[in-house]
XYZ file of C-alpha atoms in Angstrom:
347
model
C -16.230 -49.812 -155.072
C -18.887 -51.527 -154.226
C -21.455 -49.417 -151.173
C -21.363 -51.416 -148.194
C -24.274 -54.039 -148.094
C -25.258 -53.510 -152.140
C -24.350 -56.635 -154.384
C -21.279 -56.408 -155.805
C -21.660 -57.209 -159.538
C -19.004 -59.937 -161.458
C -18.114 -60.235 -164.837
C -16.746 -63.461 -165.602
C -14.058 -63.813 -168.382
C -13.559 -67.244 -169.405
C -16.444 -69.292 -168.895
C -14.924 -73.153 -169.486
C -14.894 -75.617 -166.122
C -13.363 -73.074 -163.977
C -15.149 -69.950 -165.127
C -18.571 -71.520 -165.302
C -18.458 -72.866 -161.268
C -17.223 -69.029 -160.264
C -20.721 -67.532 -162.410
C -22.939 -70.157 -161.028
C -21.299 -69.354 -157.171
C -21.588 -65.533 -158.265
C -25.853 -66.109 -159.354
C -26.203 -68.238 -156.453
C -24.933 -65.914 -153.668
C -26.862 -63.399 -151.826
C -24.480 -60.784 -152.093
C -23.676 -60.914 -155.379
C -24.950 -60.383 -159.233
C -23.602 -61.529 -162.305
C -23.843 -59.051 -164.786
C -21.956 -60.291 -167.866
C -19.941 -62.917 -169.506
C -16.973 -62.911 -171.522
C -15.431 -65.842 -173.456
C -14.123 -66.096 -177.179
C -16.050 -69.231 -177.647
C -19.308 -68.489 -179.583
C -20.920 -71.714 -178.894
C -21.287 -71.286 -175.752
C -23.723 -69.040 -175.979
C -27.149 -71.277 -176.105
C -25.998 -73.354 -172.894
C -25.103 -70.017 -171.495
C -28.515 -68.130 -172.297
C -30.194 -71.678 -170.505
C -28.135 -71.241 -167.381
C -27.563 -68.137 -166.920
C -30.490 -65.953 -168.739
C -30.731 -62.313 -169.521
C -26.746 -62.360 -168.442
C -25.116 -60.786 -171.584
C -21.848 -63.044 -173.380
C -19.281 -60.697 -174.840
C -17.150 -62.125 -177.254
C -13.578 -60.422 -175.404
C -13.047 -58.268 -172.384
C -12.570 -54.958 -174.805
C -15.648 -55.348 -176.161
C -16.929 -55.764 -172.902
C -14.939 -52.700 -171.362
C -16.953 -50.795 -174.675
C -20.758 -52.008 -173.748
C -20.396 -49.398 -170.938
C -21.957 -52.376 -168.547
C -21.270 -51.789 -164.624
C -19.295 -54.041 -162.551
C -17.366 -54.018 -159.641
C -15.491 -57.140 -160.275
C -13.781 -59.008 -162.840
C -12.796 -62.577 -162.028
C -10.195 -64.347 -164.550
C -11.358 -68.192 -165.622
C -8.695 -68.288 -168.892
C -5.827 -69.753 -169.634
C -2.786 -69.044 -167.877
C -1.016 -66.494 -170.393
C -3.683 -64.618 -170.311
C -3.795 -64.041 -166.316
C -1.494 -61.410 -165.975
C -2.674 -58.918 -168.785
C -6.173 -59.125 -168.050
C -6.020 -58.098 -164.549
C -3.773 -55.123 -165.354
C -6.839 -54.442 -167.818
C -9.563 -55.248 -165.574
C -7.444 -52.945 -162.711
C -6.920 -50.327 -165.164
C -10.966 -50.366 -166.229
C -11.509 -49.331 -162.521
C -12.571 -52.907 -160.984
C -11.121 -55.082 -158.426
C -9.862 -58.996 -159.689
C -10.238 -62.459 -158.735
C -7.640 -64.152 -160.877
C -7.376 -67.936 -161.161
C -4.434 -69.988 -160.395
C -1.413 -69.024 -161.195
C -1.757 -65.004 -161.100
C 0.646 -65.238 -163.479
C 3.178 -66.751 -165.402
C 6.934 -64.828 -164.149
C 7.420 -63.251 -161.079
C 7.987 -59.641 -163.571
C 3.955 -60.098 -164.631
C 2.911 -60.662 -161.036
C 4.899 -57.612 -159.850
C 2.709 -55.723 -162.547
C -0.531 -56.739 -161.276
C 0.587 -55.520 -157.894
C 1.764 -52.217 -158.816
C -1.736 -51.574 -161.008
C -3.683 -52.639 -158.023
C -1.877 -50.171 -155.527
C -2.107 -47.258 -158.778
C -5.769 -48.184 -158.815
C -6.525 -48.488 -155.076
C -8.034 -51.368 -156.090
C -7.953 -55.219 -154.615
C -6.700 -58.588 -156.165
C -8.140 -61.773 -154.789
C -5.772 -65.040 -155.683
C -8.008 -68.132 -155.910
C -6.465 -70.701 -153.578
C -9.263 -72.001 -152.133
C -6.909 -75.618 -150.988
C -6.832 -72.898 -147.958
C -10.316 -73.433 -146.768
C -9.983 -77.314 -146.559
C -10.839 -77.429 -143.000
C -7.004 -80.104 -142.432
C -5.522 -76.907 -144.403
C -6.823 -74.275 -141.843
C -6.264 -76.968 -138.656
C -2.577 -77.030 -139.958
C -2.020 -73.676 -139.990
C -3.927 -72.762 -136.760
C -1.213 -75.722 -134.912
C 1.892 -73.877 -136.403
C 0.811 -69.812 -135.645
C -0.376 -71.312 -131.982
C 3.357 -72.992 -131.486
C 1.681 -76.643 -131.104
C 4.518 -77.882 -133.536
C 7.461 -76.190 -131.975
C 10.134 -76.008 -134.070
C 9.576 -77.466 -137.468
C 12.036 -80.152 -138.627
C 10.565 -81.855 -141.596
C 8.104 -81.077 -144.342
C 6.974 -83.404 -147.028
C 4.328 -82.904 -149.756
C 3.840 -85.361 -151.870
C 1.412 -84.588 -154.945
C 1.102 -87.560 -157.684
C -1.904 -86.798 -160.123
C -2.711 -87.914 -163.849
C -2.999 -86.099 -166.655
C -2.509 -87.726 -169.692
C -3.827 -87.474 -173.145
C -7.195 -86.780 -172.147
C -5.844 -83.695 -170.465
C -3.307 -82.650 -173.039
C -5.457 -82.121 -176.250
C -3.730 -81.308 -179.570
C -3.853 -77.543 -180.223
C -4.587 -76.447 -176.873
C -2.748 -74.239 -174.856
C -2.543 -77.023 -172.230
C 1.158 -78.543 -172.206
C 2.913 -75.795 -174.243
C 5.188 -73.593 -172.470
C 4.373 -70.739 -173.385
C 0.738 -70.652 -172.254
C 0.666 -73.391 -169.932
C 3.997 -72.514 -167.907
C 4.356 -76.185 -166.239
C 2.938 -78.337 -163.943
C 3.940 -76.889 -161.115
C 1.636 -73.387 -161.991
C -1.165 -75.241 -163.590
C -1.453 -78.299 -161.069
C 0.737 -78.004 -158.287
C 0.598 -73.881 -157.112
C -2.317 -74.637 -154.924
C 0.095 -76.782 -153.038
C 3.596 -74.481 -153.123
C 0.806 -71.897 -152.011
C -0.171 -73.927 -148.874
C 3.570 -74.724 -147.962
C 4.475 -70.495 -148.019
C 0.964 -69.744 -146.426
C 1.839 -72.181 -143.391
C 5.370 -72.317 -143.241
C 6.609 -69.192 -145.205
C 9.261 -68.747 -147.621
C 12.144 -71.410 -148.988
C 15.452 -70.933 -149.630
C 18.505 -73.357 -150.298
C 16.244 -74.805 -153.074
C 17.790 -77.500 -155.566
C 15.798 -79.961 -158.123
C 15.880 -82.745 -160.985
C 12.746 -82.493 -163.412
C 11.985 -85.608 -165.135
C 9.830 -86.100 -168.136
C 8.489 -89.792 -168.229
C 5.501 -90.307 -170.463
C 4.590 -86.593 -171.321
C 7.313 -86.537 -174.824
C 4.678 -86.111 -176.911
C 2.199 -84.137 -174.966
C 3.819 -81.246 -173.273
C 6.782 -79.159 -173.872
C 7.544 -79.569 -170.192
C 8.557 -82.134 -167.541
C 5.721 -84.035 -165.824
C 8.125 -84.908 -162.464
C 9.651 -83.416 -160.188
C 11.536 -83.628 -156.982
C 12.534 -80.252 -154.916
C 14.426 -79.682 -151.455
C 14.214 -77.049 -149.984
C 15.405 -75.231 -146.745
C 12.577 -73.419 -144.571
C 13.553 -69.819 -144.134
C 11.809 -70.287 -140.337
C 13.973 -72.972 -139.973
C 13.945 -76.686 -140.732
C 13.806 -78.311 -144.541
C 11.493 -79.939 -147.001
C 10.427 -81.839 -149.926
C 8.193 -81.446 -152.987
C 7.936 -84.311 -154.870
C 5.175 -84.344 -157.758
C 4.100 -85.924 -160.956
C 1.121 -85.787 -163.612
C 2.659 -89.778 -164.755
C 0.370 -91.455 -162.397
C -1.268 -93.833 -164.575
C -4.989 -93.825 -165.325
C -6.527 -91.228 -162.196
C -5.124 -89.496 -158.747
C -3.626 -90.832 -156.384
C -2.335 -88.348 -153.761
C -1.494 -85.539 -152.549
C 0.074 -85.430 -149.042
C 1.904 -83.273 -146.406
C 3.994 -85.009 -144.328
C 5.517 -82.539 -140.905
C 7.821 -83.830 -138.535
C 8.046 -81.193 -135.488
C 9.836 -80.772 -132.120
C 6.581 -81.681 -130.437
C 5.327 -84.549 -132.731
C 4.687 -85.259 -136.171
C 1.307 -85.320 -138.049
C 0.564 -85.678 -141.729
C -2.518 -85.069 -144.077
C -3.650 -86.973 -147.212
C -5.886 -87.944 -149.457
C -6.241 -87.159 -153.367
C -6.466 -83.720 -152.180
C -5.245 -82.953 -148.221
C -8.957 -83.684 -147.779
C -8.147 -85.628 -144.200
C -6.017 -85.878 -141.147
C -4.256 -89.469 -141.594
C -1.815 -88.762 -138.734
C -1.539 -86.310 -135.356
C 0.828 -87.248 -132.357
C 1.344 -84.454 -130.692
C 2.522 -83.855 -127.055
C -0.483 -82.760 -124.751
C -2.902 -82.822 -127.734
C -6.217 -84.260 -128.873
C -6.798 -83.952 -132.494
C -10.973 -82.000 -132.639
C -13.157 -83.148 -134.741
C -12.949 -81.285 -138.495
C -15.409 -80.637 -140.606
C -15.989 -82.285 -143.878
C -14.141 -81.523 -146.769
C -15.605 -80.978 -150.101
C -15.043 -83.223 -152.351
C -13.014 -82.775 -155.257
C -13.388 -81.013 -158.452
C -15.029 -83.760 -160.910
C -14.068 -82.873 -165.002
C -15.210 -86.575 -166.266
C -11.987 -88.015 -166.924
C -9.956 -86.142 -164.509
C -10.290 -84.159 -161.381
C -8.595 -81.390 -159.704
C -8.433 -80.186 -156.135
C -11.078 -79.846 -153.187
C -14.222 -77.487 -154.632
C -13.737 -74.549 -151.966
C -14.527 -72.124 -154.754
C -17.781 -71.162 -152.887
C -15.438 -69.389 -149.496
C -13.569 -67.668 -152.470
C -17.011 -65.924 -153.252
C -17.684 -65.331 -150.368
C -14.446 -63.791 -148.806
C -14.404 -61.530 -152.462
C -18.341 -60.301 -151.495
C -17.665 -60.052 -147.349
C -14.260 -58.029 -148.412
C -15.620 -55.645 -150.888
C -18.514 -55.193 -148.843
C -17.018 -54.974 -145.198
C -13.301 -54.120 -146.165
C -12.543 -57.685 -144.475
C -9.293 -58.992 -145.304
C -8.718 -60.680 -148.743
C -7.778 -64.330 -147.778
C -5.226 -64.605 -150.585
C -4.033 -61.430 -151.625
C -2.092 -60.053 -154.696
C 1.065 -59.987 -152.893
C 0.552 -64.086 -151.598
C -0.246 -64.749 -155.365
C 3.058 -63.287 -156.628
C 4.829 -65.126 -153.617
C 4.108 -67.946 -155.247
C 4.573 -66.945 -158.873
C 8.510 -66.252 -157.379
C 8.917 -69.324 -155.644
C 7.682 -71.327 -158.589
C 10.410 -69.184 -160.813
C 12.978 -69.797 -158.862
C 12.266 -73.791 -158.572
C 11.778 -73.873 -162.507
C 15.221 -71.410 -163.055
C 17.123 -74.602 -162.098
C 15.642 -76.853 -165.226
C 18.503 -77.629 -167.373
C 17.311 -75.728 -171.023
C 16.107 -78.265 -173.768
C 18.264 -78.842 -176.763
C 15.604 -76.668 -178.882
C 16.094 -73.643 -176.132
C-alpha cells in the first residue's frame, strides 16, 4: 500500500492502444510514477525508450515479478483471456489492479479475482470510464434523486463498425476463445452503465445474428436483448459491429413516470432529449471526445478520471468508482445474455 500522499507507482502490462494511453495518464499525473512496462512485443521497445525513457520493458509479467522492481499497482492493457489470470497474479504479487474491460471472460474467473483481492486485502479497479461522461453521471444523479419516478422503459441502442480492419487474421480479436464476443469487447461499457444506473436484469431473452462477420469472427456481430428491470420496469439492448464503414450510435432511450429523456451520440456523449415534470435540464460539461484508433474508434476517452480515482483511492482510501464486485456484475450479466446463444454446428 501505497503511504498516504507518496506516488503510487504502475506497472503497465500490455502496452498496445489501450495500455499505452493508461502509461502516458500514469507519467503525466502528479500522483503517480510509472515504474515499468510489460508487453511480449519486442519491437516496441525503441518507441517505448522515446516516450517513456529510463522506464524499464519486461518481456512478461513473471519476469517482471523476478526484477524485484517496486510497485503498488498493476494495471491490465491485454487481451481479454488474459484479464482474469493476471490480476489473480498481480493480487497474489502483493499489488492492487486496474484491469481493462471485461475483468474477465466467465462469471467463475471474475469470482476468482474477487476472492484473491479480499485474501490479499488488496483493491481491484474495473475500467469503465463511459461512467464519467458527464450525460452518464447526470443520468444517474436523476434516477438515485427520484426525478424519474418509476422507470417504465429503457432502450440502448449501440450500432458500431468493426470490420476487417478490426478483425485481423491471427489475432485474438474475433475468436472465441480470447475475444469472448462483442458484447465483452465492445458493448460491456454499456451493460455496465445500464446495472450501474438501473441495477440488475432479470426475465432476459435474445436472438444473436451474424450478418457480415462469417469470415471474421467465431461469434455473432448482432444482437437484440429484453430484459425485465429487477427495480421494476423493462428494457432493450439492441447492438451490432455490421454498421457499414464507421459508428453510428450508441443511445439510451428512458421512458419514466415523470417524463422521458434520452442520450446519444456515437458514444452517450450528449443529452438529445429531457422532458421532465418540474425540471430544467443544467448545463453539462463537455464530453471528451472519443477514442480515435485511425480506422476505427471506441468510446468517450475518460481514461484520465480512471487515474485519477485509482491515485485519490490508494492514496485517501476514497471509494473505487468501479469496483471488483461491479466488474464481475457485469461479467454475470453478460453470461447469462450469451447462455441463451443457440451452440454452432462445430460446438
Amino acid at each position: 500500500m501505497a503511504d498516504s500522499g507518496a506516488a503510487v507507482r504502475f506497472v503497465i502490462c500490455g502496452v498496445g492502444h489501450i495500455g499505452r494511453r493508461h502509461a502516458a495518464l500514469v507519467a503525466r499525473h502528479p500522483g503517480a510514477t510509472l515504474v515499468a512496462l510489460v508487453d511480449t512485443d519486442a519491437a516496441l521497445a525503441p518507441a517505448l525508450a522515446t516516450e517513456f525513457p529510463g522506464v524499464p520493458l519486461y518481456s512478461t509479467l513473471d519476469e517482471y515479478f523476478r526484477s524485484g522492481s517496486d510497485a503498488d499497482v498493476l494495471t491490465i492493457a491485454t487481451p481479454n483471456y488474459q484479464h482474469a489470470p493476471q490480476a489473480i497474479a498481480g493480487l497474489r504479487a502483493g499489488l492492487h489492479v486496474v484491469v481493462e474491460k471485461p475483468m474477465a471472460l466467465c462469471k467463475v474467473d471474475a469470482e476468482a479475482i474477487v476472492h484473491a483481492a479480499a485474501q490479499m486485502n488488496r483493491l481491484v479497479f474495473g475500467v469503465m470510464q463511459n461512467r464519467y461522461s458527464p450525460p452518464a453521471a447526470w443520468l444517474k444523479q436523476l434516477y438515485e434523486t427520484g426525478k424519474l419516478g418509476q422507470v417504465y422503459l429503457v432502450q440502448l441502442n449501440c450500432f458500431w463498425n468493426r470490420d476487417a480492419r478490426y478483425y485481423r487474421p491471427g489475432g485474438w480479436r474475433g475468436t472465441q476463445a480470447q475475444d469472448g464476443g462483442t458484447l465483452f469487447t465492445q458493448f460491456s461499457h454499456f451493460v455496465d452503465l445500464l446495472y450501474w444506473v438501473f441495477g440488475d436484469v432479470t426475465n432476459i431473452s435474445a436472438r444473436f445474428r451474424d450478418f457480415n462477420h462469417q469470415n471474421l469472427t467465431e461469434f455473432e456481430d448482432s444482437g437484440l436483448v429484453t430484459f425485465d428491470l429487477v427495480r421494476g420496469g423493462s428494457g432493450t439492448l439492441q447492438y451490432s459491429t455490421a454498421v457499414w464503414d464507421r459508428n453510428l450510435e450508441s443511445s439510451l432511450t428512458v421512458v419514466a413516470e415523470h417524463g422521458s429523456l434520452r442520450l446519444g451520440g456515437q458514444y452517450l456523449d450528449k443529452v438529445d432529449y429531457c422532458h421532465l415534470r418540474d425540471y430544467q435540464l443544467p448545463p453539462l460539461p463537455p464530453t471528451n471526445p472519443a477514442n480515435n484508433y485511425g480506422s476505427y474508434q471506441g468510446s468517450a476517452a475518460n481514461h484520465v478520471q480512471v487515474i485519477e480515482n485509482v491515485v485519490d483511492t490508494i492514496q485517501n482510501r476514497s471509494c473505487a468508482t468501479t469496483n471488483a464486485l461491479e466488474g464481475l456484475k457485469v461479467v454475470e450479466i453478460i453470461e447469462r445474455i450469451y447462455s441463451l446463444r443457440q451452440p454452432s454446428a462445430s460446438d
